[in-house]
Each structure stands twice: as structure tokens, then as C-alpha cells.
Amino acid sequence: MHEEWLEELLKFSEEDGKFSEKQLKILEAAIEMFAEKGYAATSTSEIAKRAGVAEGTIFRHYKTKKELLLAIVTPTLFQSVAPFLVKEFVKEVFEHQYEHYEDFVRTVWKNRYKFVKKYLPAIRVLWQEIAFHAEIKKQLEAVFTEHVYEKFKKIVEYFQERGEIADFPVESVIRLTITTIAGFFAARFLLMPDYDWDDEAEMERTIQFLMNGLRKKEA
Amino acid sequence: MHEEWLEELLKFSEEDGKFSEKQLKILEAAIEMFAEKGYAATSTSEIAKRAGVAEGTIFRHYKTKKELLLAIVTPTLFQSVAPFLVKEFVKEVFEHQYEHYEDFVRTVWKNRYKFVKKYLPAIRVLWQEIAFHAEIKKQLEAVFTEHVYEKFKKIVEYFQERGEIADFPVESVIRLTITTIAGFFAARFLLMPDYDWDDEAEMERTIQFLMNGLRKKEA
DNA sequence: TTTTCAAGTGAGTACTCACTCACATTTTAT
DNA sequence: ATAAAATGTGAGTGAGTACTCACTTGAAAA
């Protein structure tokens, strides 16, 4: 029984893509249980039981429980910012792949929507544990400054020069864009997953809101 | 030694305001440690040590560790939506206390800004543990539908009728307003507390963004 | 075939956990 | 002053906890 979504998530893993059947079962069980009850409240014996594996097998693959957590969280973190890891990403903007900031936002939105739907439990683990583990927070900061910030900045400046979006500081434009999109995802999937959402309509409204909010005012 | 901020936070507590010195010490220590390491990773013996109290004393006041958590989280939850608990709150809007939606947003913003600065650790505990404890999530949902939603709805409809904000569904306007404000607070106090923020300027920009985003477009 | 080695096992280890209880002290009611 | 109630104590308890280790298994390398 192959866990395809899992193996895809683990692409950014440090291990060389060689995961045994039992190891995948361990990771799958750990993701589920960490997402439900949290890392600290989940015991390795429970994980072993759910994975159908002896407890010792976990520690054959991961020296400590925390190492198992990081084996889940690190790939998820990289997948979270995956669009920005693509080399041609910024180039596409400058080569008029995206005529407006809105086209760029729409592309990122749809891409991340699929991502969240696919890997929701792993994303939960990442966001729940980030508050308690300094290593994870540092990793996020590093990934953001190295891979996201500079690229995002160039894109924002490009559309600011064309007079399309307001002359807020770049950091503010980035923050407003991210919190608007992330705000939807948080409400949609974390806070009110059972509410009767019309995802398409809500996306349209939210993007309209974002673009009007960022639009440059005539002097 | 009196913990004034704590006693104020606990106003919404079920207990009748009679907290012994040691009980306050226990609550203070628990808030700090739960905020830092999380509920599950904090032991009652550690809390007792930091509070300068015997472990048994904790269980004299709270039957279980979870009851101690709820004694922190429930008052914080009510304080979080405190403006909406004031009876005259909606009336003020209709009696032209707030001429524009923007005035209303500004008032709430400043009020909640002070609140977050004052009680940050307790708020951390609430938001970190909400994911793991169904009781807390249910409490939040109940408080929101009972005290926040209906009042917020009336305010939004009032300004929609006056043609001041767009004819999005009320739920969407509420969501966009809350996620925009909460997005700032999350970035400011949770994700990047060490960044060099200009709070006044960022508030101005964010409110400008929010109002432009929600403004009704001419037909 | 024989050797080697990674993968898997589960009983065992030292330790921590939330919680209890018999008793001591302080506060309040009579 | 005395009884009664509330508050505080800390050693004790049994059920876990993360992790170890001597051992087994199966498949590939020599």
C-alpha cells in the first residue's frame, strides 16, 4: 500500500527518497496524531500502535521523538513556500506572464489552495508546533528571508513602479497580501471547516478586496 | 504582592473574585509556562515550583490540570470579545457615535491593541490550545454566535444601507475585517515580535487598506 | 553458500506524570 | 475562646514516558 501524497510531501526531505513501507506508516501515523492531539500529548507507543509497528522501529529510523517531528515539519515548511522555490518564478512576472499583480495573486492562491487541501494535517502540525519549538521558528525565518522575501519584493516593486499598487512600504504590501490570503485559509480550514463555504465566490471577493485595498489612489 | 492585571483578567471568572495569594501565584506561573512550552509539555510540579507552592495546593484549587487550563482560557476568551459584551455597544453606532465604519474599526482596533499588549501570554495560551481541546473551541463558537455575530451583523448592515461599504455577504465583511485586524496582531505579536514595527503607521496603512478594500464601487 | 547488514522486534530501564491523602496551619464563624 | 471550615503541605502511588538493547529476520553482496 503506497502513500503517494506522503512521498510527494517528503520530496524536500534530507533522506534520499528511500522510505521503507513501515517508515511511511510511522510518518503517516505521527502526522495524524500530532495534528489531532499535538506533539507533546502524543506518545511514541501510541504512534507505534497506530502504525502497526514495534516501538523500537520508530527509534531505528529517528534517534529521538523530536527528530521524527522535524522529519515531518521540515518538508512541510519547504512545500509551504514551494512556488517561491521555483527558479523561473520571478522571471515569469517580468516576462509579462502576469500582466497585473492580480494575476500573480490568483496563481499563487490556486496553487496554495490545492496544497492546503492535500496536506492539511501536516500543515496543522507545522503551525501548531511552531510556537513551542525555536528550531522550527528559526527554520521558517531562514526559509522566508532566503527564498521568499527577496523574490516577493521584486514583484511588488515591479507593480509599484507601474503605478498599479499603492506606495506602501514593500514589507507592508507583502504582509497585507499574505495575511489576507492566509486569513482566508485559516478561517476556511482551521477555525470554521464545517461552515458551508462557497470557495470560488469567497476567493473572488477576497481577491477583489485585496486588489481594491492595495490599489494606488489618483493624486 | 498583588497581581493587578491578573485579577482584572479574571473578572470573567466563575469564581467569585476571591483568589488567595497563592492561587494567583499558581495562575500566573501556569499562564507563563503554558504560553512558553504549551499545556501538555508543562508539568504540575514545574508550575508548583515556579509559583513557590506545594504541588498539592494546585489540586486543592483545581480538581485536574485541565481545570486549571480552563480557569485561564475561559476568562481570556471573554476578555477577547469584551467590546461586544458591553450592552450599549451597538446602540452607540446607531446613535451616530461612529459616523463611519472606519470610526468603528479604529475604536475596536485601539481597544484590542491595549488588550493584546496587556494580556499577551494568556492570549497565547488560548490560541495555542484551542486546536487541541474541543471544549475550548466550542466555547469560542458559542461566545461568537451569542455575543459577537449578531451585533457585528447589525453594524455592517447599517453601513451597507448607507452605501458606505460593499454589498458583500455580511459574513464575508465580518471575516475580512477580523482577519485583517487579527492578521496584523498575529504578525506583530506572534510571528515577528522582534521586527522594528512602527505600530501607528502600520495601523494607519492597514485601516486604509481595509476601508479601500471594503468601499462600495460606483455603479 | 556464506557473510554482512539494514530493518524490525518487544521486554526492560530509569524516570516523570497527574493526582491523593493524612496531617498542619491559618482564617472565619459562633 | 472554641469550633469549624478553608487553605496549604509533601511524601507517596500506579500508570505511563522516551528510549535502549540483545536478539531475529530477510535480502543482497561476496
Short mmCIF file of C-alpha atoms (C1' of nucleotides) in Angstrom, two decimals:
data_model
loop_
_atom_site.label_atom_id
_atom_site.label_comp_id
_atom_site.label_asym_id
_atom_site.label_seq_id
_atom_site.Cartn_x
_atom_site.Cartn_y
_atom_site.Cartn_z
CA MET A 1 0.00 0.00 0.00
CA HIS A 2 1.69 3.16 -1.22
CA GLU A 3 1.15 6.55 0.42
CA GLU A 4 1.66 8.69 -2.64
CA TRP A 5 0.77 12.06 -1.11
CA LEU A 6 3.19 11.36 1.70
CA GLU A 7 6.09 10.51 -0.59
CA GLU A 8 5.40 13.69 -2.52
CA LEU A 9 5.39 15.74 0.65
CA LEU A 10 8.71 14.19 1.61
CA LYS A 11 10.42 15.25 -1.61
CA PHE A 12 12.12 18.03 0.32
CA SER A 13 13.33 15.56 2.92
CA GLU A 14 17.01 15.13 3.68
CA GLU A 15 16.75 11.39 3.28
CA ASP A 16 17.43 10.12 -0.23
CA GLY A 17 13.89 9.12 -1.01
CA LYS A 18 14.36 5.64 0.36
CA PHE A 19 11.49 5.09 2.74
CA SER A 20 10.52 1.60 3.80
CA GLU A 21 6.85 0.65 3.99
CA LYS A 22 6.94 0.70 7.79
CA GLN A 23 8.73 4.01 7.91
CA LEU A 24 6.00 5.60 5.80
CA LYS A 25 3.41 4.10 8.13
CA ILE A 26 5.19 5.67 11.09
CA LEU A 27 5.26 9.08 9.43
CA GLU A 28 1.62 8.83 8.44
CA ALA A 29 0.52 7.87 11.94
CA ALA A 30 2.68 10.58 13.50
CA ILE A 31 1.25 13.28 11.22
CA GLU A 32 -2.30 12.26 12.05
CA MET A 33 -1.77 12.07 15.79
CA PHE A 34 0.38 15.20 16.10
CA ALA A 35 -2.27 17.09 14.15
CA GLU A 36 -5.06 15.82 16.40
CA LYS A 37 -3.56 15.92 19.87
CA GLY A 38 -0.31 17.81 19.45
CA TYR A 39 3.29 16.63 19.61
CA ALA A 40 3.69 16.72 23.40
CA ALA A 41 0.43 14.88 24.08
CA THR A 42 1.22 12.04 21.66
CA SER A 43 3.34 9.13 22.94
CA THR A 44 5.69 7.10 20.82
CA SER A 45 3.90 3.94 21.95
CA GLU A 46 0.62 5.29 20.54
CA ILE A 47 2.29 6.14 17.25
CA ALA A 48 3.77 2.64 17.05
CA LYS A 49 0.38 1.09 17.73
CA ARG A 50 -1.41 3.14 15.05
CA ALA A 51 1.38 2.47 12.56
CA GLY A 52 1.26 -1.27 13.26
CA VAL A 53 4.91 -1.35 14.22
CA ALA A 54 7.02 -2.11 17.26
CA GLU A 55 8.00 0.92 19.30
CA GLY A 56 11.67 0.20 18.72
CA THR A 57 11.20 0.58 14.98
CA ILE A 58 10.47 4.28 15.42
CA PHE A 59 13.81 4.79 17.12
CA ARG A 60 15.60 2.73 14.47
CA HIS A 61 14.71 5.48 11.98
CA TYR A 62 14.67 8.53 14.26
CA LYS A 63 17.06 8.96 17.16
CA THR A 64 14.53 10.95 19.18
CA LYS A 65 10.86 11.79 19.11
CA LYS A 66 11.77 15.36 18.20
CA GLU A 67 13.73 14.14 15.17
CA LEU A 68 10.55 12.46 13.99
CA LEU A 69 8.71 15.76 14.37
CA LEU A 70 11.31 17.59 12.32
CA ALA A 71 11.17 14.90 9.63
CA ILE A 72 7.53 15.92 9.20
CA VAL A 73 7.78 19.65 9.72
CA THR A 74 10.82 20.49 7.57
CA PRO A 75 9.47 19.12 4.27
CA THR A 76 6.09 20.71 5.03
CA LEU A 77 7.76 24.05 5.59
CA PHE A 78 9.50 23.90 2.22
CA GLN A 79 6.34 22.74 0.47
CA SER A 80 4.53 25.70 2.03
CA VAL A 81 6.68 28.16 0.11
CA ALA A 82 7.18 25.86 -2.88
CA PRO A 83 6.16 28.37 -5.59
CA PHE A 84 8.99 30.64 -4.48
CA LEU A 85 11.48 27.81 -4.73
CA VAL A 86 10.95 27.55 -8.49
CA LYS A 87 13.85 29.27 -10.25
CA GLU A 88 11.87 30.82 -13.08
CA PHE A 89 9.23 32.19 -10.73
CA VAL A 90 10.25 35.86 -10.67
CA LYS A 91 11.30 35.79 -14.30
CA GLU A 92 7.77 34.80 -15.28
CA VAL A 93 6.48 38.01 -13.76
CA PHE A 94 8.94 40.25 -15.57
CA GLU A 95 8.42 38.49 -18.84
CA HIS A 96 4.77 39.54 -18.69
CA GLN A 97 3.49 36.13 -17.80
CA TYR A 98 1.42 38.07 -15.27
CA GLU A 99 0.12 41.34 -16.64
CA HIS A 100 -1.24 42.51 -13.30
CA TYR A 101 -0.49 41.92 -9.61
CA GLU A 102 -3.92 40.31 -9.51
CA ASP A 103 -2.84 37.58 -11.97
CA PHE A 104 0.12 36.82 -9.77
CA VAL A 105 -2.07 36.65 -6.65
CA ARG A 106 -4.60 34.41 -8.38
CA THR A 107 -1.93 31.97 -9.49
CA VAL A 108 -0.42 31.73 -6.02
CA TRP A 109 -3.87 31.41 -4.44
CA LYS A 110 -5.00 28.49 -6.60
CA ASN A 111 -1.69 26.76 -6.20
CA ARG A 112 -1.73 27.09 -2.40
CA TYR A 113 -5.40 26.11 -2.20
CA LYS A 114 -4.61 22.74 -3.72
CA PHE A 115 -1.62 22.39 -1.45
CA VAL A 116 -3.57 23.06 1.74
CA LYS A 117 -6.33 20.64 0.77
CA LYS A 118 -3.80 17.91 0.07
CA TYR A 119 -1.52 18.23 3.07
CA LEU A 120 -3.80 19.78 5.70
CA PRO A 121 -2.76 17.53 8.62
CA ALA A 122 0.95 18.14 8.05
CA ILE A 123 0.32 21.89 7.80
CA ARG A 124 -1.60 21.76 11.08
CA VAL A 125 1.39 20.14 12.75
CA LEU A 126 3.72 22.82 11.40
CA TRP A 127 1.59 25.73 12.60
CA GLN A 128 0.70 24.19 15.94
CA GLU A 129 4.24 23.30 16.92
CA ILE A 130 5.98 26.40 15.58
CA ALA A 131 5.07 28.23 18.79
CA PHE A 132 6.80 25.67 21.02
CA HIS A 133 9.99 24.81 19.13
CA ALA A 134 12.53 27.53 18.48
CA GLU A 135 14.27 25.41 15.81
CA ILE A 136 11.14 25.36 13.69
CA LYS A 137 10.60 29.10 14.01
CA LYS A 138 14.22 29.76 13.05
CA GLN A 139 13.89 27.45 10.07
CA LEU A 140 10.79 29.33 8.93
CA GLU A 141 12.54 32.67 9.28
CA ALA A 142 15.53 31.40 7.32
CA VAL A 143 13.40 29.96 4.52
CA PHE A 144 11.37 33.16 4.33
CA THR A 145 14.32 35.56 4.10
CA GLU A 146 16.32 33.30 1.78
CA HIS A 147 13.65 32.18 -0.64
CA VAL A 148 10.51 34.26 -0.29
CA TYR A 149 11.24 37.82 0.76
CA GLU A 150 13.64 38.98 -1.99
CA LYS A 151 11.58 37.48 -4.78
CA PHE A 152 8.33 38.82 -3.42
CA LYS A 153 9.93 42.24 -3.01
CA LYS A 154 10.98 42.39 -6.68
CA ILE A 155 7.46 41.51 -7.80
CA VAL A 156 5.86 44.15 -5.57
CA GLU A 157 8.33 46.83 -6.66
CA TYR A 158 7.70 45.96 -10.29
CA PHE A 159 3.97 46.61 -9.98
CA GLN A 160 4.50 49.65 -7.78
CA GLU A 161 6.66 51.24 -10.48
CA ARG A 162 3.93 50.60 -12.99
CA GLY A 163 1.62 52.54 -10.67
CA GLU A 164 -0.65 49.56 -10.14
CA ILE A 165 -0.43 49.25 -6.38
CA ALA A 166 -0.07 51.79 -3.58
CA ASP A 167 3.28 53.14 -2.42
CA PHE A 168 3.15 51.44 0.93
CA PRO A 169 6.49 50.08 2.15
CA VAL A 170 7.14 46.78 0.40
CA GLU A 171 7.06 44.90 3.70
CA SER A 172 3.55 46.19 4.35
CA VAL A 173 2.31 45.15 0.91
CA ILE A 174 3.77 41.69 1.41
CA ARG A 175 2.29 41.40 4.88
CA LEU A 176 -1.15 42.57 3.78
CA THR A 177 -1.13 40.17 0.83
CA ILE A 178 -0.05 37.21 2.90
CA THR A 179 -2.35 37.86 5.86
CA THR A 180 -5.32 38.36 3.54
CA ILE A 181 -4.73 35.04 1.79
CA ALA A 182 -3.67 33.21 4.94
CA GLY A 183 -6.62 34.72 6.78
CA PHE A 184 -8.98 33.02 4.37
CA PHE A 185 -7.20 29.69 4.69
CA ALA A 186 -7.15 29.92 8.49
CA ALA A 187 -10.89 30.66 8.64
CA ARG A 188 -11.71 28.13 5.94
CA PHE A 189 -9.69 25.13 7.10
CA LEU A 190 -8.74 25.72 10.74
CA LEU A 191 -11.37 27.81 12.51
CA MET A 192 -14.58 27.01 10.62
CA PRO A 193 -14.02 23.92 8.46
CA ASP A 194 -17.65 22.82 8.85
CA TYR A 195 -19.22 26.09 7.70
CA ASP A 196 -20.90 25.94 4.27
CA TRP A 197 -18.22 27.70 2.24
CA ASP A 198 -18.54 28.72 -1.42
CA ASP A 199 -14.83 28.64 -2.05
CA GLU A 200 -14.91 30.13 -5.56
CA ALA A 201 -17.12 33.05 -4.57
CA GLU A 202 -15.19 33.74 -1.39
CA MET A 203 -11.93 33.70 -3.32
CA GLU A 204 -13.34 36.22 -5.82
CA ARG A 205 -14.50 38.54 -3.06
CA THR A 206 -11.26 38.25 -1.15
CA ILE A 207 -9.12 38.98 -4.21
CA GLN A 208 -11.37 41.90 -5.11
CA PHE A 209 -10.97 43.16 -1.53
CA LEU A 210 -7.21 42.73 -1.68
CA MET A 211 -6.79 44.49 -5.03
CA ASN A 212 -9.02 47.41 -4.07
CA GLY A 213 -7.21 47.69 -0.77
CA LEU A 214 -3.82 47.85 -2.48
CA ARG A 215 -4.83 49.93 -5.50
CA LYS A 216 -3.00 53.21 -5.94
CA LYS A 217 -5.16 56.29 -5.42
CA GLU A 218 -5.07 59.08 -8.00
CA ALA A 219 -3.21 62.13 -6.75
CA MET B 1 2.33 41.37 46.23
CA HIS B 2 -0.79 41.96 44.15
CA GLU B 3 -1.10 40.82 40.52
CA GLU B 4 -3.48 43.51 39.34
CA TRP B 5 -3.52 42.64 35.62
CA LEU B 6 -4.29 39.04 36.56
CA GLU B 7 -7.20 39.93 38.80
CA GLU B 8 -8.57 42.12 36.03
CA LEU B 9 -8.25 39.29 33.51
CA LEU B 10 -10.10 37.02 35.91
CA LYS B 11 -13.11 39.31 36.20
CA PHE B 12 -14.97 36.97 33.86
CA SER B 13 -14.10 34.00 36.01
CA GLU B 14 -16.77 31.78 37.52
CA GLU B 15 -15.19 32.10 40.94
CA ASP B 16 -16.50 34.99 42.98
CA GLY B 17 -13.39 37.09 42.85
CA LYS B 18 -11.93 35.51 45.95
CA PHE B 19 -8.44 34.44 44.98
CA SER B 20 -5.86 33.71 47.64
CA GLU B 21 -2.33 35.00 47.18
CA LYS B 22 -1.04 31.50 46.41
CA GLN B 23 -3.83 30.80 43.96
CA LEU B 24 -2.92 33.91 41.99
CA LYS B 25 0.72 32.79 42.01
CA ILE B 26 -0.35 29.44 40.60
CA LEU B 27 -2.38 31.06 37.82
CA GLU B 28 0.45 33.46 36.98
CA ALA B 29 3.01 30.65 36.79
CA ALA B 30 0.67 28.47 34.74
CA ILE B 31 -0.02 31.23 32.22
CA GLU B 32 3.68 31.89 31.74
CA MET B 33 4.65 28.26 31.37
CA PHE B 34 1.69 27.22 29.20
CA ALA B 35 2.47 30.16 26.92
CA GLU B 36 6.13 29.19 26.66
CA LYS B 37 6.06 25.41 26.39
CA GLY B 38 2.42 24.56 25.89
CA TYR B 39 -0.09 22.89 28.21
CA ALA B 40 0.89 19.28 27.52
CA ALA B 41 4.62 19.91 27.91
CA THR B 42 4.24 21.68 31.26
CA SER B 43 4.07 19.56 34.41
CA THR B 44 2.15 20.45 37.53
CA SER B 45 5.33 20.04 39.58
CA GLU B 46 7.05 22.71 37.48
CA ILE B 47 4.11 25.06 37.93
CA ALA B 48 4.19 24.49 41.70
CA LYS B 49 7.92 25.19 41.80
CA ARG B 50 7.65 28.44 39.83
CA ALA B 51 4.65 29.53 41.91
CA GLY B 52 6.50 28.80 45.16
CA VAL B 53 3.79 26.43 46.31
CA ALA B 54 3.41 22.75 47.13
CA GLU B 55 2.12 20.62 44.29
CA GLY B 56 -0.88 19.61 46.37
CA THR B 57 -2.00 23.23 46.60
CA ILE B 58 -2.69 23.29 42.87
CA PHE B 59 -5.09 20.39 43.24
CA ARG B 60 -6.73 21.97 46.28
CA HIS B 61 -7.97 24.75 43.94
CA TYR B 62 -8.34 22.82 40.68
CA LYS B 63 -9.50 19.22 40.58
CA THR B 64 -7.46 18.47 37.45
CA LYS B 65 -4.72 20.06 35.40
CA LYS B 66 -7.25 20.68 32.64
CA GLU B 67 -9.49 22.61 35.04
CA LEU B 68 -6.54 24.90 35.69
CA LEU B 69 -6.18 25.42 31.94
CA LEU B 70 -9.85 26.33 31.59
CA ALA B 71 -9.61 28.72 34.53
CA ILE B 72 -7.09 30.62 32.41
CA VAL B 73 -8.62 30.21 28.99
CA THR B 74 -12.29 30.98 29.71
CA PRO B 75 -11.78 34.48 31.15
CA THR B 76 -9.29 35.23 28.37
CA LEU B 77 -11.83 34.19 25.78
CA PHE B 78 -14.44 36.55 27.21
CA GLN B 79 -11.92 39.37 27.51
CA SER B 80 -11.03 38.81 23.85
CA VAL B 81 -14.51 39.80 22.75
CA ALA B 82 -15.07 42.24 25.63
CA PRO B 83 -16.17 45.24 23.49
CA PHE B 84 -19.08 43.19 22.21
CA LEU B 85 -20.15 42.30 25.74
CA VAL B 86 -20.92 45.94 26.53
CA LYS B 87 -24.67 46.43 26.32
CA GLU B 88 -24.63 49.90 24.76
CA PHE B 89 -22.12 48.85 22.12
CA VAL B 90 -24.42 48.55 19.12
CA LYS B 91 -26.57 51.45 20.28
CA GLU B 92 -23.54 53.72 20.13
CA VAL B 93 -23.21 53.00 16.43
CA PHE B 94 -26.82 53.75 15.61
CA GLU B 95 -26.83 56.90 17.70
CA HIS B 96 -24.12 58.25 15.41
CA GLN B 97 -21.35 57.82 17.90
CA TYR B 98 -19.50 56.42 14.89
CA GLU B 99 -20.17 58.36 11.74
CA HIS B 100 -18.32 55.89 9.51
CA TYR B 101 -17.42 52.19 9.57
CA GLU B 102 -13.84 53.41 9.80
CA ASP B 103 -14.52 55.11 13.17
CA PHE B 104 -15.95 51.87 14.49
CA VAL B 105 -12.93 49.90 13.25
CA ARG B 106 -10.50 52.41 14.75
CA THR B 107 -12.18 52.24 18.13
CA VAL B 108 -12.13 48.45 18.21
CA TRP B 109 -8.53 48.37 16.95
CA LYS B 110 -7.16 50.68 19.67
CA ASN B 111 -9.13 48.90 22.34
CA ARG B 112 -7.88 45.48 21.27
CA TYR B 113 -4.32 46.73 20.82
CA LYS B 114 -4.17 47.65 24.50
CA PHE B 115 -5.76 44.36 25.42
CA VAL B 116 -3.26 42.26 23.48
CA LYS B 117 -0.28 44.15 24.92
CA LYS B 118 -1.57 43.65 28.44
CA TYR B 119 -2.56 40.00 28.35
CA LEU B 120 -0.33 38.58 25.60
CA PRO B 121 0.73 35.40 27.45
CA ALA B 122 -2.84 34.45 28.30
CA ILE B 123 -3.89 35.09 24.70
CA ARG B 124 -1.06 32.87 23.50
CA VAL B 125 -2.35 30.05 25.70
CA LEU B 126 -5.87 30.46 24.34
CA TRP B 127 -4.82 30.36 20.70
CA GLN B 128 -2.26 27.60 21.11
CA GLU B 129 -4.54 25.23 22.98
CA ILE B 130 -7.72 25.89 21.02
CA ALA B 131 -6.54 23.39 18.40
CA PHE B 132 -6.20 20.56 20.91
CA HIS B 133 -9.21 20.93 23.19
CA ALA B 134 -12.69 20.62 21.72
CA GLU B 135 -14.24 22.27 24.81
CA ILE B 136 -12.33 25.47 24.17
CA LYS B 137 -13.28 25.55 20.50
CA LYS B 138 -16.94 25.00 21.36
CA GLN B 139 -16.78 27.77 23.95
CA LEU B 140 -15.33 30.12 21.35
CA GLU B 141 -18.04 29.25 18.85
CA ALA B 142 -20.75 29.79 21.47
CA VAL B 143 -19.36 33.15 22.58
CA PHE B 144 -19.00 34.28 18.98
CA THR B 145 -22.53 33.40 17.88
CA GLU B 146 -24.12 34.62 21.11
CA HIS B 147 -22.28 37.87 21.68
CA VAL B 148 -20.34 38.90 18.60
CA TYR B 149 -22.02 37.80 15.40
CA GLU B 150 -25.49 39.39 15.73
CA LYS B 151 -24.13 42.73 16.92
CA PHE B 152 -21.43 42.85 14.29
CA LYS B 153 -24.02 41.99 11.65
CA LYS B 154 -26.25 44.92 12.60
CA ILE B 155 -23.34 47.31 12.40
CA VAL B 156 -22.26 46.05 8.98
CA GLU B 157 -25.81 46.16 7.61
CA TYR B 158 -26.20 49.71 8.90
CA PHE B 159 -23.21 50.94 6.94
CA GLN B 160 -24.11 48.85 3.90
CA GLU B 161 -27.52 50.50 3.76
CA ARG B 162 -25.84 53.89 3.88
CA GLY B 163 -23.84 52.77 0.82
CA GLU B 164 -20.56 53.08 2.64
CA ILE B 165 -19.28 49.54 2.26
CA ALA B 166 -19.62 46.95 -0.50
CA ASP B 167 -22.58 44.61 -0.79
CA PHE B 168 -20.61 41.51 0.05
CA PRO B 169 -22.45 38.99 2.24
CA VAL B 170 -22.29 40.19 5.84
CA GLU B 171 -20.30 37.12 6.87
CA SER B 172 -17.64 38.00 4.32
CA VAL B 173 -17.37 41.59 5.51
CA ILE B 174 -17.04 40.40 9.09
CA ARG B 175 -14.45 37.81 8.13
CA LEU B 176 -12.41 40.25 6.08
CA THR B 177 -12.50 42.83 8.87
CA ILE B 178 -11.49 40.38 11.55
CA THR B 179 -8.75 38.62 9.55
CA THR B 180 -7.27 41.97 8.51
CA ILE B 181 -7.05 43.19 12.09
CA ALA B 182 -6.11 39.80 13.53
CA GLY B 183 -3.56 39.37 10.73
CA PHE B 184 -1.74 42.45 11.92
CA PHE B 185 -1.79 41.30 15.53
CA ALA B 186 -0.60 37.82 14.59
CA ALA B 187 2.31 39.20 12.58
CA ARG B 188 3.08 41.91 15.14
CA PHE B 189 2.99 39.90 18.36
CA LEU B 190 3.23 36.22 17.43
CA LEU B 191 5.23 35.75 14.24
CA MET B 192 7.61 38.73 14.21
CA PRO B 193 7.60 40.34 17.67
CA ASP B 194 11.26 41.40 17.31
CA TYR B 195 10.88 43.22 13.99
CA ASP B 196 11.15 47.01 14.22
CA TRP B 197 7.45 47.90 13.96
CA ASP B 198 6.03 51.40 13.65
CA ASP B 199 2.70 50.49 15.15
CA GLU B 200 0.93 53.80 14.46
CA ALA B 201 1.97 53.90 10.81
CA GLU B 202 1.18 50.24 10.23
CA MET B 203 -2.23 50.69 11.79
CA GLU B 204 -2.93 53.66 9.50
CA ARG B 205 -1.92 51.70 6.42
CA THR B 206 -3.86 48.64 7.45
CA ILE B 207 -7.03 50.60 8.15
CA GLN B 208 -6.62 52.46 4.86
CA PHE B 209 -6.21 49.09 3.14
CA LEU B 210 -9.27 47.68 4.89
CA MET B 211 -11.51 50.66 4.10
CA ASN B 212 -10.47 50.80 0.45
CA GLY B 213 -10.96 47.08 0.16
CA LEU B 214 -14.47 47.28 1.57
CA ARG B 215 -15.52 50.55 -0.11
CA LYS B 216 -18.54 50.35 -2.36
CA LYS B 217 -17.77 50.87 -6.03
CA GLU B 218 -19.90 53.30 -8.06
CA ALA B 219 -22.25 51.52 -10.44
"C1'" DT C 1 26.98 -20.78 0.07
"C1'" DT C 2 28.45 -17.81 3.38
"C1'" DT C 3 28.75 -13.30 5.12
"C1'" DT C 4 27.05 -8.90 6.01
"C1'" DC C 5 23.96 -5.56 7.23
"C1'" DA C 6 19.93 -2.77 7.44
"C1'" DA C 7 15.26 -3.35 9.19
"C1'" DG C 8 12.34 -4.86 12.74
"C1'" DT C 9 11.20 -6.54 17.45
"C1'" DG C 10 9.47 -6.15 22.39
"C1'" DA C 11 10.77 -6.74 27.08
"C1'" DG C 12 13.32 -3.84 30.06
"C1'" DT C 13 15.15 0.75 32.21
"C1'" DA C 14 15.23 4.84 34.81
"C1'" DC C 15 12.39 8.38 35.33
"C1'" DT C 16 8.32 11.60 35.23
"C1'" DC C 17 3.47 12.19 35.25
"C1'" DA C 18 -1.07 13.78 37.34
"C1'" DC C 19 -3.17 13.08 41.29
"C1'" DT C 20 -4.15 11.53 46.52
"C1'" DC C 21 -4.27 11.80 51.37
"C1'" DA C 22 -3.31 12.24 56.17
"C1'" DC C 23 -1.85 15.89 58.54
"C1'" DA C 24 -0.56 21.13 59.83
"C1'" DT C 25 -1.71 25.82 59.73
"C1'" DT C 26 -4.48 29.85 59.13
"C1'" DT C 27 -8.90 32.23 58.76
"C1'" DT C 28 -13.63 32.79 59.80
"C1'" DA C 29 -17.97 31.97 62.44
"C1'" DT C 30 -20.05 31.39 66.75
"C1'" DA D 1 -12.32 31.23 73.42
"C1'" DT D 2 -13.65 27.47 70.62
"C1'" DA D 3 -15.28 25.15 66.95
"C1'" DA D 4 -15.37 24.65 62.19
"C1'" DA D 5 -14.07 25.45 57.75
"C1'" DA D 6 -10.77 26.68 54.34
"C1'" DT D 7 -6.14 26.59 52.81
"C1'" DG D 8 -1.65 24.62 52.43
"C1'" DT D 9 1.74 20.68 52.63
"C1'" DG D 10 4.83 16.98 50.63
"C1'" DA D 11 5.77 12.15 50.72
"C1'" DG D 12 3.58 8.50 48.30
"C1'" DT D 13 1.29 5.88 44.18
"C1'" DG D 14 0.50 3.43 39.99
"C1'" DA D 15 0.36 4.39 35.30
"C1'" DG D 16 2.72 5.93 31.90
"C1'" DT D 17 7.12 8.14 29.42
"C1'" DA D 18 11.06 8.26 25.87
"C1'" DC D 19 14.47 5.49 24.82
"C1'" DT D 20 17.82 1.06 24.87
"C1'" DC D 21 19.49 -3.32 23.69
"C1'" DA D 22 20.16 -8.11 22.79
"C1'" DC D 23 18.15 -10.57 19.53
"C1'" DT D 24 15.61 -12.18 14.94
"C1'" DT D 25 14.62 -11.82 10.11
"C1'" DG D 26 15.25 -11.44 5.18
"C1'" DA D 27 17.57 -9.97 1.29
"C1'" DA D 28 21.54 -8.60 -1.14
"C1'" DA D 29 26.79 -8.75 -1.63
"C1'" DA D 30 30.91 -11.53 -1.72
#
